[in-house]
PDB file of C-alpha atoms and ligand atoms in Angstrom:
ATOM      1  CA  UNK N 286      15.270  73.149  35.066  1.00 77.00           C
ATOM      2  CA  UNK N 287      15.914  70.391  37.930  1.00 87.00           C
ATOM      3  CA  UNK N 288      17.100  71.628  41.001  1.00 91.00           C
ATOM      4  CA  UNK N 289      20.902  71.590  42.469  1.00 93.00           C
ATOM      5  CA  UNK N 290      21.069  67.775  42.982  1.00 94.00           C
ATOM      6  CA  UNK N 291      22.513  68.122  47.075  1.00 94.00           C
ATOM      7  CA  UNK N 292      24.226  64.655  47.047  1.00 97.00           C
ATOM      8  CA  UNK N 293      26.454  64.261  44.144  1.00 97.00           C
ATOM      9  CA  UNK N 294      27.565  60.663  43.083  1.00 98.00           C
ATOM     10  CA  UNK N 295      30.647  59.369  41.768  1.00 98.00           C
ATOM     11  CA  UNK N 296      30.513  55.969  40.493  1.00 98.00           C
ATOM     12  CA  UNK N 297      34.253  54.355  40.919  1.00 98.00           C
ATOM     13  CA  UNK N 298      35.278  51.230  38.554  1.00 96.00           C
ATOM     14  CA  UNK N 299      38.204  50.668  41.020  1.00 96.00           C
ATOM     15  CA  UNK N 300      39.554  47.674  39.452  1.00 95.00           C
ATOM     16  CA  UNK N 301      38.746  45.345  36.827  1.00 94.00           C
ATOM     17  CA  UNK N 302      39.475  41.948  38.619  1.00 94.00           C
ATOM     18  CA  UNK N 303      36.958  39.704  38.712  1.00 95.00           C
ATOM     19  CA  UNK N 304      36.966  36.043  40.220  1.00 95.00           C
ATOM     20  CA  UNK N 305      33.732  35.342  37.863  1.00 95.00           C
ATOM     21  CA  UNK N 306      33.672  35.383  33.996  1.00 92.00           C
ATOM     22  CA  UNK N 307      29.779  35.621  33.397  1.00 94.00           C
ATOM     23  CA  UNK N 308      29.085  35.081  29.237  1.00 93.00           C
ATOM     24  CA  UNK N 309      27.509  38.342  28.826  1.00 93.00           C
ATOM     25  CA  UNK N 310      29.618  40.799  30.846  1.00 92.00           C
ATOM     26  CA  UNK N 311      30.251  43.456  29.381  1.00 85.00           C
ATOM     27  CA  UNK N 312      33.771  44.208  30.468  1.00 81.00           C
ATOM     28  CA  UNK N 313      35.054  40.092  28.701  1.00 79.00           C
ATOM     29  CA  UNK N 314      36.968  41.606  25.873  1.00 68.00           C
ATOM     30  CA  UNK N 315      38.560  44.137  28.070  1.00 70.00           C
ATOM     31  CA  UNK N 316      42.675  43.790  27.475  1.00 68.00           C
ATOM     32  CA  UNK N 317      43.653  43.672  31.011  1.00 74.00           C
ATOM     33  CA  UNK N 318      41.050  42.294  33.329  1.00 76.00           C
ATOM     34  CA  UNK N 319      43.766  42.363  36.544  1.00 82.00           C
ATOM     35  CA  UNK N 320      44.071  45.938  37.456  1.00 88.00           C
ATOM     36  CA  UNK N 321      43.348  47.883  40.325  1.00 90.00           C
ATOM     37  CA  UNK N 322      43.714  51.489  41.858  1.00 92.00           C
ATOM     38  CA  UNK N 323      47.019  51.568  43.372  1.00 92.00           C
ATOM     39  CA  UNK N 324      47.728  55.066  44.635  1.00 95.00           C
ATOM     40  CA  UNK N 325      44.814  55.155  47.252  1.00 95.00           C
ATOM     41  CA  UNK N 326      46.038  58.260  49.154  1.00 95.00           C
ATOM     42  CA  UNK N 327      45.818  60.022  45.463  1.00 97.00           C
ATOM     43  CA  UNK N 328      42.170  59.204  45.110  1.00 97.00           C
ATOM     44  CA  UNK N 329      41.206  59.625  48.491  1.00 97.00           C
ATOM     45  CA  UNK N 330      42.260  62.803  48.332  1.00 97.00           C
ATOM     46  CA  UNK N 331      40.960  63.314  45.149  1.00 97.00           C
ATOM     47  CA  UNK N 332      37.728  62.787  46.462  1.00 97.00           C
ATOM     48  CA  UNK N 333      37.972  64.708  50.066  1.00 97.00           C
ATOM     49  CA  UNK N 334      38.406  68.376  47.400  1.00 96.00           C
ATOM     50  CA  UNK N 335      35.210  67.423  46.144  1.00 97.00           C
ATOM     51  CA  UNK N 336      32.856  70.173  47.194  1.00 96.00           C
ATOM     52  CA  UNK N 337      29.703  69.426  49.062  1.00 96.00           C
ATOM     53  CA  UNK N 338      28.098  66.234  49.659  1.00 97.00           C
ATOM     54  CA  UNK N 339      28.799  62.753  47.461  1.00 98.00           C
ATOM     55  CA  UNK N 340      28.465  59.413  47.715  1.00 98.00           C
ATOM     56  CA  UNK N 341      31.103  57.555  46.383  1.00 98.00           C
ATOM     57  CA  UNK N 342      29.298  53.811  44.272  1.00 98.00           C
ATOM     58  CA  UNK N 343      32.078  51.508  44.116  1.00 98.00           C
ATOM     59  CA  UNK N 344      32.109  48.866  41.322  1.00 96.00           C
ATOM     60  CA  UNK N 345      34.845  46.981  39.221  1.00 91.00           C
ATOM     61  CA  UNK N 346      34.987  44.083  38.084  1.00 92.00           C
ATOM     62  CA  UNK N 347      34.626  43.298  41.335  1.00 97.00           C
ATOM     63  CA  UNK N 348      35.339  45.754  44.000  1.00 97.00           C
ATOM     64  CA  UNK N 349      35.583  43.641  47.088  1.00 98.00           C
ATOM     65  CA  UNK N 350      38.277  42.076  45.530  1.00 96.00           C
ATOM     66  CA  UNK N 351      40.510  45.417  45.383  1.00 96.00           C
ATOM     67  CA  UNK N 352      43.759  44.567  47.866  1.00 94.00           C
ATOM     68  CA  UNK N 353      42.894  47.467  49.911  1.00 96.00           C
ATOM     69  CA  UNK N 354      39.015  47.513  50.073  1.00 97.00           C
ATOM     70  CA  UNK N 355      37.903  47.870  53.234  1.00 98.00           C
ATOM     71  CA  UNK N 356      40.400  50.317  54.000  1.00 97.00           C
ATOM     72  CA  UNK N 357      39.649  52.246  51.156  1.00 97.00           C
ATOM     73  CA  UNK N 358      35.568  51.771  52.182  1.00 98.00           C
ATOM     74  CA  UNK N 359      36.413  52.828  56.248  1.00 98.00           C
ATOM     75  CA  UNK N 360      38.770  56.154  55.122  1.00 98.00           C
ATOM     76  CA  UNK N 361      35.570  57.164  52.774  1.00 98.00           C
ATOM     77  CA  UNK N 362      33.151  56.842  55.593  1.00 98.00           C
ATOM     78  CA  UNK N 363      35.661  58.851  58.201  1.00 97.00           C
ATOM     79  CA  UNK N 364      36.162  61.541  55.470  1.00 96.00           C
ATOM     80  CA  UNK N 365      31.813  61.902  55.515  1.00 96.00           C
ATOM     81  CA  UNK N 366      30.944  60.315  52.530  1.00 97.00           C
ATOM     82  CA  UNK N 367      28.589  58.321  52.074  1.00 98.00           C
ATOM     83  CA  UNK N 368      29.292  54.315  50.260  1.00 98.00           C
ATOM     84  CA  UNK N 369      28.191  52.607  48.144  1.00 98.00           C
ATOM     85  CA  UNK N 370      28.521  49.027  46.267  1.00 98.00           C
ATOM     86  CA  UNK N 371      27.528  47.062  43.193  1.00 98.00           C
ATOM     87  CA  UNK N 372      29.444  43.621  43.760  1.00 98.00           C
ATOM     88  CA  UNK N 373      28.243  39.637  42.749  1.00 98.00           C
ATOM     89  CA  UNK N 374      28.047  38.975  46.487  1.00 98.00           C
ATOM     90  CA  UNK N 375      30.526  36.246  46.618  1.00 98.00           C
ATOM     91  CA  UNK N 376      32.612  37.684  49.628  1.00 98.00           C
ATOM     92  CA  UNK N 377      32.857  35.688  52.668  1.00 98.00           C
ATOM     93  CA  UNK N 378      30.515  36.182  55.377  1.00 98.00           C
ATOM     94  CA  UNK N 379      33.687  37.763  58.043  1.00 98.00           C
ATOM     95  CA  UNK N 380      34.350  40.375  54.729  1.00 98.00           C
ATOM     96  CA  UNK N 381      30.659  40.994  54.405  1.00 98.00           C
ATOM     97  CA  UNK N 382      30.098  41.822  58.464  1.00 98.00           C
ATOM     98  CA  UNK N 383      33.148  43.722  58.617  1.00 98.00           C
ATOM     99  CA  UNK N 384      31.362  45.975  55.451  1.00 98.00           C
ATOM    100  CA  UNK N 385      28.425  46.390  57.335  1.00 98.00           C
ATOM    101  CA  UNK N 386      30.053  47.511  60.256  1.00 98.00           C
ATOM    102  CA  UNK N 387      32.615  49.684  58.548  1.00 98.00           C
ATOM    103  CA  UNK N 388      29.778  51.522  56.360  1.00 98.00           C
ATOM    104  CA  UNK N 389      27.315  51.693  59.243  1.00 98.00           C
ATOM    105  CA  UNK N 390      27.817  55.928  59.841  1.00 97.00           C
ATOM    106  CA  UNK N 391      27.100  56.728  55.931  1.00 97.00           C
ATOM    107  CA  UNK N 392      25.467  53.270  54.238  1.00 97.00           C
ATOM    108  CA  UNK N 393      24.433  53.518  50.917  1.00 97.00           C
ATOM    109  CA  UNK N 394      22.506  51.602  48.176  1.00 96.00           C
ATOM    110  CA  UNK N 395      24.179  48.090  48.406  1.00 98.00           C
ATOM    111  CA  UNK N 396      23.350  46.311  44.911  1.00 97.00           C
ATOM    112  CA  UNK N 397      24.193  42.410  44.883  1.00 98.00           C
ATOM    113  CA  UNK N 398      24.045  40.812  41.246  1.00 98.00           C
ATOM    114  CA  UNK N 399      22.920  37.932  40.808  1.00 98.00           C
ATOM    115  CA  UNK N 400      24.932  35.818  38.209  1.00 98.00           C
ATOM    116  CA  UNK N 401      22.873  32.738  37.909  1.00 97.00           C
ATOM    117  CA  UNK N 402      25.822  30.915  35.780  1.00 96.00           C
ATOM    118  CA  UNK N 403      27.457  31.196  39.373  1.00 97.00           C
ATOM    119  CA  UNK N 404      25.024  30.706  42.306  1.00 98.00           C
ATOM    120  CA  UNK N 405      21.444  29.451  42.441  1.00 97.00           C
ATOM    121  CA  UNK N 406      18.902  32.146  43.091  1.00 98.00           C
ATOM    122  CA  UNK N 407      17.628  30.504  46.349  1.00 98.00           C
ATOM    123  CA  UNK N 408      21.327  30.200  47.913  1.00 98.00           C
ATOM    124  CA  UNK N 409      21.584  34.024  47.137  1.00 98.00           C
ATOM    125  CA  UNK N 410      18.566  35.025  48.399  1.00 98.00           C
ATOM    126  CA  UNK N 411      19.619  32.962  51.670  1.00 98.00           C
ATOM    127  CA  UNK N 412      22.434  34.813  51.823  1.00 98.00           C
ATOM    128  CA  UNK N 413      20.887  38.025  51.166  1.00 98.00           C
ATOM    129  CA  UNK N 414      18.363  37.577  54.034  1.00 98.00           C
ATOM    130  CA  UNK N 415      21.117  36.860  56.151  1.00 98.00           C
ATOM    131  CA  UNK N 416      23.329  40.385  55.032  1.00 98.00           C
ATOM    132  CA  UNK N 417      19.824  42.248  55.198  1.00 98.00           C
ATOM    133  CA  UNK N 418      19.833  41.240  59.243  1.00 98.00           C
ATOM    134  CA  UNK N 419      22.059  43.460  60.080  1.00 98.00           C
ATOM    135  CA  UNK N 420      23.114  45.789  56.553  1.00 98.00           C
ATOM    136  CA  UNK N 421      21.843  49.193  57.551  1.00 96.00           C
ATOM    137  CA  UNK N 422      21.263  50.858  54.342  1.00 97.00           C
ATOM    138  CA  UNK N 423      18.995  50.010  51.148  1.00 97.00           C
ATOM    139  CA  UNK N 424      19.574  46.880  49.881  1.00 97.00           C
ATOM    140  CA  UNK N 425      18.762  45.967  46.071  1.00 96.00           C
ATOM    141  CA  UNK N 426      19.441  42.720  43.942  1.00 97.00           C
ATOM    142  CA  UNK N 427      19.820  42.690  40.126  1.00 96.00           C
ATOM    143  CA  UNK N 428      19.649  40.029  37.465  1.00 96.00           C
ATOM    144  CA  UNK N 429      20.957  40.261  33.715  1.00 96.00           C
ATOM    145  CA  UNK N 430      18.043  39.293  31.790  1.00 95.00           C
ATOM    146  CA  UNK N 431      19.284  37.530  29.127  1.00 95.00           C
ATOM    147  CA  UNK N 432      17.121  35.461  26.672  1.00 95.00           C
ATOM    148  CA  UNK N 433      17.647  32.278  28.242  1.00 94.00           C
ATOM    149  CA  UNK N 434      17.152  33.667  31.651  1.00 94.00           C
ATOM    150  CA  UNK N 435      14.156  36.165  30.575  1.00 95.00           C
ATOM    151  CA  UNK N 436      11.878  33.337  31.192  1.00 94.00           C
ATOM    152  CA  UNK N 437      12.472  32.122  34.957  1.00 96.00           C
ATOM    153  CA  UNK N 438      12.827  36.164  36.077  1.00 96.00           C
ATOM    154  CA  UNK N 439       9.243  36.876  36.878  1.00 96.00           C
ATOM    155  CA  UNK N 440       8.847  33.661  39.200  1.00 97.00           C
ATOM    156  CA  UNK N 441      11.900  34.547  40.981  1.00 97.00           C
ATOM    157  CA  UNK N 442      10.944  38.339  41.199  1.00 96.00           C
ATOM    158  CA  UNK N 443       7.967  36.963  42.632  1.00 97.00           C
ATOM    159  CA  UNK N 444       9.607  35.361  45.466  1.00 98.00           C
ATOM    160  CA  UNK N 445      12.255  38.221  46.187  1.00 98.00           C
ATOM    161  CA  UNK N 446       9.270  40.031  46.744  1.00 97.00           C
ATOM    162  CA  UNK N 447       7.682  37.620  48.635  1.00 98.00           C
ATOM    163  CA  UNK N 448      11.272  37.603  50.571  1.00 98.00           C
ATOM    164  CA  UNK N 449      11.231  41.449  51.046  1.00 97.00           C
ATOM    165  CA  UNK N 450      14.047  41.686  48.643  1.00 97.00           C
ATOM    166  CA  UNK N 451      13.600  43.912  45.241  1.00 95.00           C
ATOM    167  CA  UNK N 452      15.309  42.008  42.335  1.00 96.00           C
ATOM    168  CA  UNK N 453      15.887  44.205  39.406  1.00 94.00           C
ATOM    169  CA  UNK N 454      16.259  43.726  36.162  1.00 92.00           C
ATOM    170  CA  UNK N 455      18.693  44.522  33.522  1.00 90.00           C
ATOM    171  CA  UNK N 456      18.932  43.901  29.624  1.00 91.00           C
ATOM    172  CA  UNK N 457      21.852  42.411  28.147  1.00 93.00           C
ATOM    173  CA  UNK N 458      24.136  44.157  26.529  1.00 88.00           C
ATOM    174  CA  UNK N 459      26.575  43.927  23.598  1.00 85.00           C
ATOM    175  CA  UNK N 460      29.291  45.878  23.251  1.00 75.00           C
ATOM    176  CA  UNK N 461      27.148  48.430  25.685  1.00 70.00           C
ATOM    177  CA  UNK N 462      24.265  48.330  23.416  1.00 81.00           C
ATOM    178  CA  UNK N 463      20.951  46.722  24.397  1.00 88.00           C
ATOM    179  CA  UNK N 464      20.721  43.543  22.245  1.00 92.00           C
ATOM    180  CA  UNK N 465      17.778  42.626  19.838  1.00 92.00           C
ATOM    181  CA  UNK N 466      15.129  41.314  22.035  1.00 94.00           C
ATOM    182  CA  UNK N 467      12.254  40.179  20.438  1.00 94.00           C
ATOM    183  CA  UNK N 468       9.006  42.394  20.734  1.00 93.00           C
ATOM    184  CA  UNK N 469       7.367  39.769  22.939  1.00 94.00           C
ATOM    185  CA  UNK N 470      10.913  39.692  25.207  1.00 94.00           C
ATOM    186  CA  UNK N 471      10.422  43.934  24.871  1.00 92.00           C
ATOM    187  CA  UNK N 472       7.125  43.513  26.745  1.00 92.00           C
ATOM    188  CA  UNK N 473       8.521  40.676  29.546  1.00 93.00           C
ATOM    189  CA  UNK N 474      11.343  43.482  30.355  1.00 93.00           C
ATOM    190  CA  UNK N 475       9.048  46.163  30.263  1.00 91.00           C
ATOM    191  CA  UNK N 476       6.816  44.031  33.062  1.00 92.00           C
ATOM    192  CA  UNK N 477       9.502  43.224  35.276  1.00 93.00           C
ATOM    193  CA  UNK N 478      10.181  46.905  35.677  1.00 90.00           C
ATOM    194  CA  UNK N 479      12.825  47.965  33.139  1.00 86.00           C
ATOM    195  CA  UNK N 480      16.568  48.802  33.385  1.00 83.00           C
ATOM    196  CA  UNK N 481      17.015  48.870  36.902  1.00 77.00           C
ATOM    197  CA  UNK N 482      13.202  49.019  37.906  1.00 77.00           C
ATOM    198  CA  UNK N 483      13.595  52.489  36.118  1.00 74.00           C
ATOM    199  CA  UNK N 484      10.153  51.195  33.840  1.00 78.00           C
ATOM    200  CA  UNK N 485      12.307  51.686  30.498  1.00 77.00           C
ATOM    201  CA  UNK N 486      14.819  49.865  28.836  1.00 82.00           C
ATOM    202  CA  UNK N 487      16.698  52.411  27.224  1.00 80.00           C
ATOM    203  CA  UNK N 488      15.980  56.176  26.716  1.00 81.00           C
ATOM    204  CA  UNK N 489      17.345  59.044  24.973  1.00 86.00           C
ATOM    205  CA  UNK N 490      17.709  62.931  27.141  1.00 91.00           C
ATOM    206  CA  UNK N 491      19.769  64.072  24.364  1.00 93.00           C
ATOM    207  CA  UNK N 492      19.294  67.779  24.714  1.00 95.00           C
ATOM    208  CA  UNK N 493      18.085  68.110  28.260  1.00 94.00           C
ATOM    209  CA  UNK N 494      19.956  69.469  30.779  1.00 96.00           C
ATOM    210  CA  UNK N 495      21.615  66.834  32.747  1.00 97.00           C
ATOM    211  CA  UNK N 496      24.262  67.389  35.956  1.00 98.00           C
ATOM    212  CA  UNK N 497      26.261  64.593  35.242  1.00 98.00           C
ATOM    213  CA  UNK N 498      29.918  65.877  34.857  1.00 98.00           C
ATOM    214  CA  UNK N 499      28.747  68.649  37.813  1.00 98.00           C
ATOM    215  CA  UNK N 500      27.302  66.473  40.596  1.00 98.00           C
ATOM    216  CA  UNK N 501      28.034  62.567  38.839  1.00 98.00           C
ATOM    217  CA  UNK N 502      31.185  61.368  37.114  1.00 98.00           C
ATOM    218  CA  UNK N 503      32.381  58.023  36.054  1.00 98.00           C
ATOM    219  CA  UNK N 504      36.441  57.608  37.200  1.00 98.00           C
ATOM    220  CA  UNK N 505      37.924  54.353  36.715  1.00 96.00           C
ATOM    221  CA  UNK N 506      40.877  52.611  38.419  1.00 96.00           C
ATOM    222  CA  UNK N 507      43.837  54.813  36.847  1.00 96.00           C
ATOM    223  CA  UNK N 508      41.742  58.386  37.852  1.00 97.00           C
ATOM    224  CA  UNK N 509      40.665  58.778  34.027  1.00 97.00           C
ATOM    225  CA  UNK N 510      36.667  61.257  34.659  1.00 98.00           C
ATOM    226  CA  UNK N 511      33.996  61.136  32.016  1.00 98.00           C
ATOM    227  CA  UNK N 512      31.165  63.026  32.622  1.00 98.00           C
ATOM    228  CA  UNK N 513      28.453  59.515  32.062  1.00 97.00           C
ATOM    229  CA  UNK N 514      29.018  55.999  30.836  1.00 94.00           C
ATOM    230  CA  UNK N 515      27.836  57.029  27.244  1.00 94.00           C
ATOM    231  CA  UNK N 516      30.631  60.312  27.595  1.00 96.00           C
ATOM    232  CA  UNK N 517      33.520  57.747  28.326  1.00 95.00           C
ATOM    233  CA  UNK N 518      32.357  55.093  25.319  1.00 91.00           C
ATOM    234  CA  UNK N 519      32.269  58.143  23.004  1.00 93.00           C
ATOM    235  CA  UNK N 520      35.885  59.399  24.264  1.00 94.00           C
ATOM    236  CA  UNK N 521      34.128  62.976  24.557  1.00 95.00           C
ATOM    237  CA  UNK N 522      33.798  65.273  27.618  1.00 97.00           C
ATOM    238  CA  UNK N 523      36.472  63.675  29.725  1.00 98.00           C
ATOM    239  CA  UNK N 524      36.970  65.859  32.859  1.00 98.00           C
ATOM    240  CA  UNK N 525      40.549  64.992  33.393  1.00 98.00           C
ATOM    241  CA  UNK N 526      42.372  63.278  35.648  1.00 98.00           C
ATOM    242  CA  UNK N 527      42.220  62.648  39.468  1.00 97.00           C
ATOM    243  CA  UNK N 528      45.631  61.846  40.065  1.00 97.00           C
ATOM    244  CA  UNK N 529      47.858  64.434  38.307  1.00 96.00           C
ATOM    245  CA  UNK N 530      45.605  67.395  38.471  1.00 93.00           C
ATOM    246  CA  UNK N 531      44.119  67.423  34.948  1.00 97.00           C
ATOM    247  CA  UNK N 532      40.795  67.276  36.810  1.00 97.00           C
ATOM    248  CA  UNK N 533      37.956  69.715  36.446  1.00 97.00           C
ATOM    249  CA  UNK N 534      34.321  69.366  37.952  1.00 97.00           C
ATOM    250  CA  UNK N 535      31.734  70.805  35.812  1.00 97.00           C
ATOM    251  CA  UNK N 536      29.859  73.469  37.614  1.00 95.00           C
ATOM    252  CA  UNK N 537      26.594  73.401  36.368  1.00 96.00           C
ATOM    253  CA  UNK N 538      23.811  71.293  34.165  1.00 97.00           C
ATOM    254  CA  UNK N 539      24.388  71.176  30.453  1.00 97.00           C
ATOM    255  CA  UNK N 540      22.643  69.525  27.736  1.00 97.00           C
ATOM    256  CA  UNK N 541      23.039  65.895  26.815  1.00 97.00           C
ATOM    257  CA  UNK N 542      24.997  65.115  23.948  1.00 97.00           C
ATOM    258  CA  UNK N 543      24.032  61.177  23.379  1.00 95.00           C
ATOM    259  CA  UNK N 544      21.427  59.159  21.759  1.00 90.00           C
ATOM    260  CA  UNK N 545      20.950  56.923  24.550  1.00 87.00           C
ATOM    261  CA  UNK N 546      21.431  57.120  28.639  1.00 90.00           C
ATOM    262  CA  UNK N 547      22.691  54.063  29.735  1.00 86.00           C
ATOM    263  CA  UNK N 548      23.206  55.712  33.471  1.00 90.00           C
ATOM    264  CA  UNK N 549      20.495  54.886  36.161  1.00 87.00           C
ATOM    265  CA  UNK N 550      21.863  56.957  38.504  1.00 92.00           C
ATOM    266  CA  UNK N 551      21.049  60.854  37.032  1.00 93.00           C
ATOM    267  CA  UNK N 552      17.607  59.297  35.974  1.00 89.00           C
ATOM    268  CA  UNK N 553      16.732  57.920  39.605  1.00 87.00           C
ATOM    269  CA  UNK N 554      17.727  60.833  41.238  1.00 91.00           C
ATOM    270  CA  UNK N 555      16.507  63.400  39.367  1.00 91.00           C
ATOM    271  CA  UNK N 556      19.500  64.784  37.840  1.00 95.00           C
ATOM    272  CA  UNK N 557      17.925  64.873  34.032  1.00 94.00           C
ATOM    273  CA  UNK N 558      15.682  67.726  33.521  1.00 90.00           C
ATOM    274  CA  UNK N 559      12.489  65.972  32.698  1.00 75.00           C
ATOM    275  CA  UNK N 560      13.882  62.665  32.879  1.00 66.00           C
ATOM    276  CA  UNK N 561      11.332  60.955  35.222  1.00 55.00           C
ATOM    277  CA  UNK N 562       8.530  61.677  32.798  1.00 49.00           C
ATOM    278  CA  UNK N 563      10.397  59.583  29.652  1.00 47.00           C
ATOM    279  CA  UNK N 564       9.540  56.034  28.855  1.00 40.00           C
ATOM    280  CA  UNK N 565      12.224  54.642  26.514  1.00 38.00           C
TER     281      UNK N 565
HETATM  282  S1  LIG J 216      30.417  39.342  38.145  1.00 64.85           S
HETATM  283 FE1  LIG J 216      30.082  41.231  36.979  1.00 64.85          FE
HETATM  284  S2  LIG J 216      32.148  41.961  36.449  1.00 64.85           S
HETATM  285 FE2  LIG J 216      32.339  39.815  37.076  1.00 64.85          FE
HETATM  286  S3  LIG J 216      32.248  38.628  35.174  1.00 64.85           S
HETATM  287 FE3  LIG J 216      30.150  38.729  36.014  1.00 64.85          FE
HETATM  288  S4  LIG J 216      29.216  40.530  35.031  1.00 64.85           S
HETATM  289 FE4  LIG J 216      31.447  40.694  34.741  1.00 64.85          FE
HETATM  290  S1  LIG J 217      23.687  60.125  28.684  1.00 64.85           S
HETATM  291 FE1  LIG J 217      22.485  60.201  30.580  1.00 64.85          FE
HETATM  292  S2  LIG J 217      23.940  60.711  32.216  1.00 64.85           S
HETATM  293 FE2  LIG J 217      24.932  61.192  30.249  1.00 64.85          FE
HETATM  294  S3  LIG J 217      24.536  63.375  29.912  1.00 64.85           S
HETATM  295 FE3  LIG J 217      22.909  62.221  28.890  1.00 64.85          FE
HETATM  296  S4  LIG J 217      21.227  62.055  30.370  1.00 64.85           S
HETATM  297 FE4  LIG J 217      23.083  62.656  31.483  1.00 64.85          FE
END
């Protein structure tokens, strides 16, 4: 059985603005791609009960573009938690400094996705150089690898590297399924590192034990917990709700009740019993 995980991680869709529309996101056919969590003090405190240590992975849409932001970010850090981001990087360089500086006591994993129908890869990784100068936690880039894009991704991994920067791949999805690459594209992914560097591109845990719902949830902007990504798509094992005290943490690992684990985060950090050992 894996251990306790210490550090548990909520990851926080906190609004669903975005000021890009990339082809293949997969949030395009959501109905209402304008809101945001609006009753701040309700999560905050949602998130000051939780017991023990957490890091709190902000994501929308796009999160930097929530009104309240970097308020939200410096009242995380002064209630000991630690932050993290997953944002396209298109903030202004004053927002971006004022990040660093605000997340400097508790910095986590900040993950900058590159959306190559938006920015070229060498102004990013400019830009990135620049963030990386004074950022004082882990630093990550990502790249959807699409089929048109599959072929240009090991170059440019190349000279991330090169760069000191790790660019990561991820496969497309459709409607939050993997699409049908091609056995030859299979083997391109599977070279550039997998799903998030993770070597795989998809694997299945169903019946392992798994503390997501005990030490990682999913909550989105109107305080709606799932215990994983695949938990929320298949409407089952929602924990509640932060904001009008539906909510209840799970308290211990339980099996896994999907085909496939679409959730780097449980995988990376050890939070699937056996998980590090499957190559999907
Ligand atoms: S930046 Fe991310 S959230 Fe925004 S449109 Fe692109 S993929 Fe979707
Ligand atoms: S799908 Fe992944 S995160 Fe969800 S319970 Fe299974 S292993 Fe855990």
């Amino acid at each position: 059985m894996t251990p306790y995980p210490l550090e548990g991680c909520v990851s926080w869709n906190m609004n669903t603005v975005c000021n890009y529309r990339c082809s293949y996101c997969t949030q395009r056919f959501l109905d209402d791609r304008k809101a945001w969590a609006r009753d701040l003090p309700g999560f905050l405190e949602a998130f000051r009960r939780l017991p023990g240590q957490w890091e709190i992975k902000l994501s929308g849409g796009e999160p930097f573009l929530h009104p309240q932001f970097l308020e939200t970010v410096e009242r995380l850090i002064q209630q000991g938690r630690r932050v993290a981001v997953v944002t396209n990087f298109s903030s202004s360089p004053t927002v971006l400094e004022r990040y660093a500086a605000v997340t400097a006591p508790r910095p986590g994993v900040f993950s900058a996705s590159l959306h190559l129908e938006y920015v070229s890869a060498a102004t990013f990784l400019e830009k990135l150089l620049w963030f990386k100068s004074f950022y004082r936690g882990p630093l990550v880039a990502t790249c959807v690898a699409t089929p048109a894009q599959l072929p240009q991704l090991p170059e440019l991994q190349e000279i991330y590297q090169k760069a000191g920067i790790s660019l990561k791949i991820q496969p497309q999805k459709e409607d939050r399924d993997v699409i049908d690459y091609s056995d030859a594209e299979e083997l391109q992914l599977r070279a550039l590192g997998g799903h998030n560097g993770t070597g795989r591109l998809e694997a299945s845990f169903r019946g392992r034990a798994c503390w997501a719902g005990a030490r990682y949830l999913i909550v989105d902007h109107r305080g709606e917990v799932w215990r994983c990504y695949p938990a929320r798509r298949a409407r089952s094992e929602r924990l509640g709700n932060l904001l009008d005290g539906s909510f209840r943490l799970g308290m211990q690992a339980q099996p896994c009740l999907y085909e496939f684990c679409s959730c780097t985060v449980p995988f990376q950090r050890g939070m699937v019993d056996g998980g590090r050992d499957v190559r999907g």
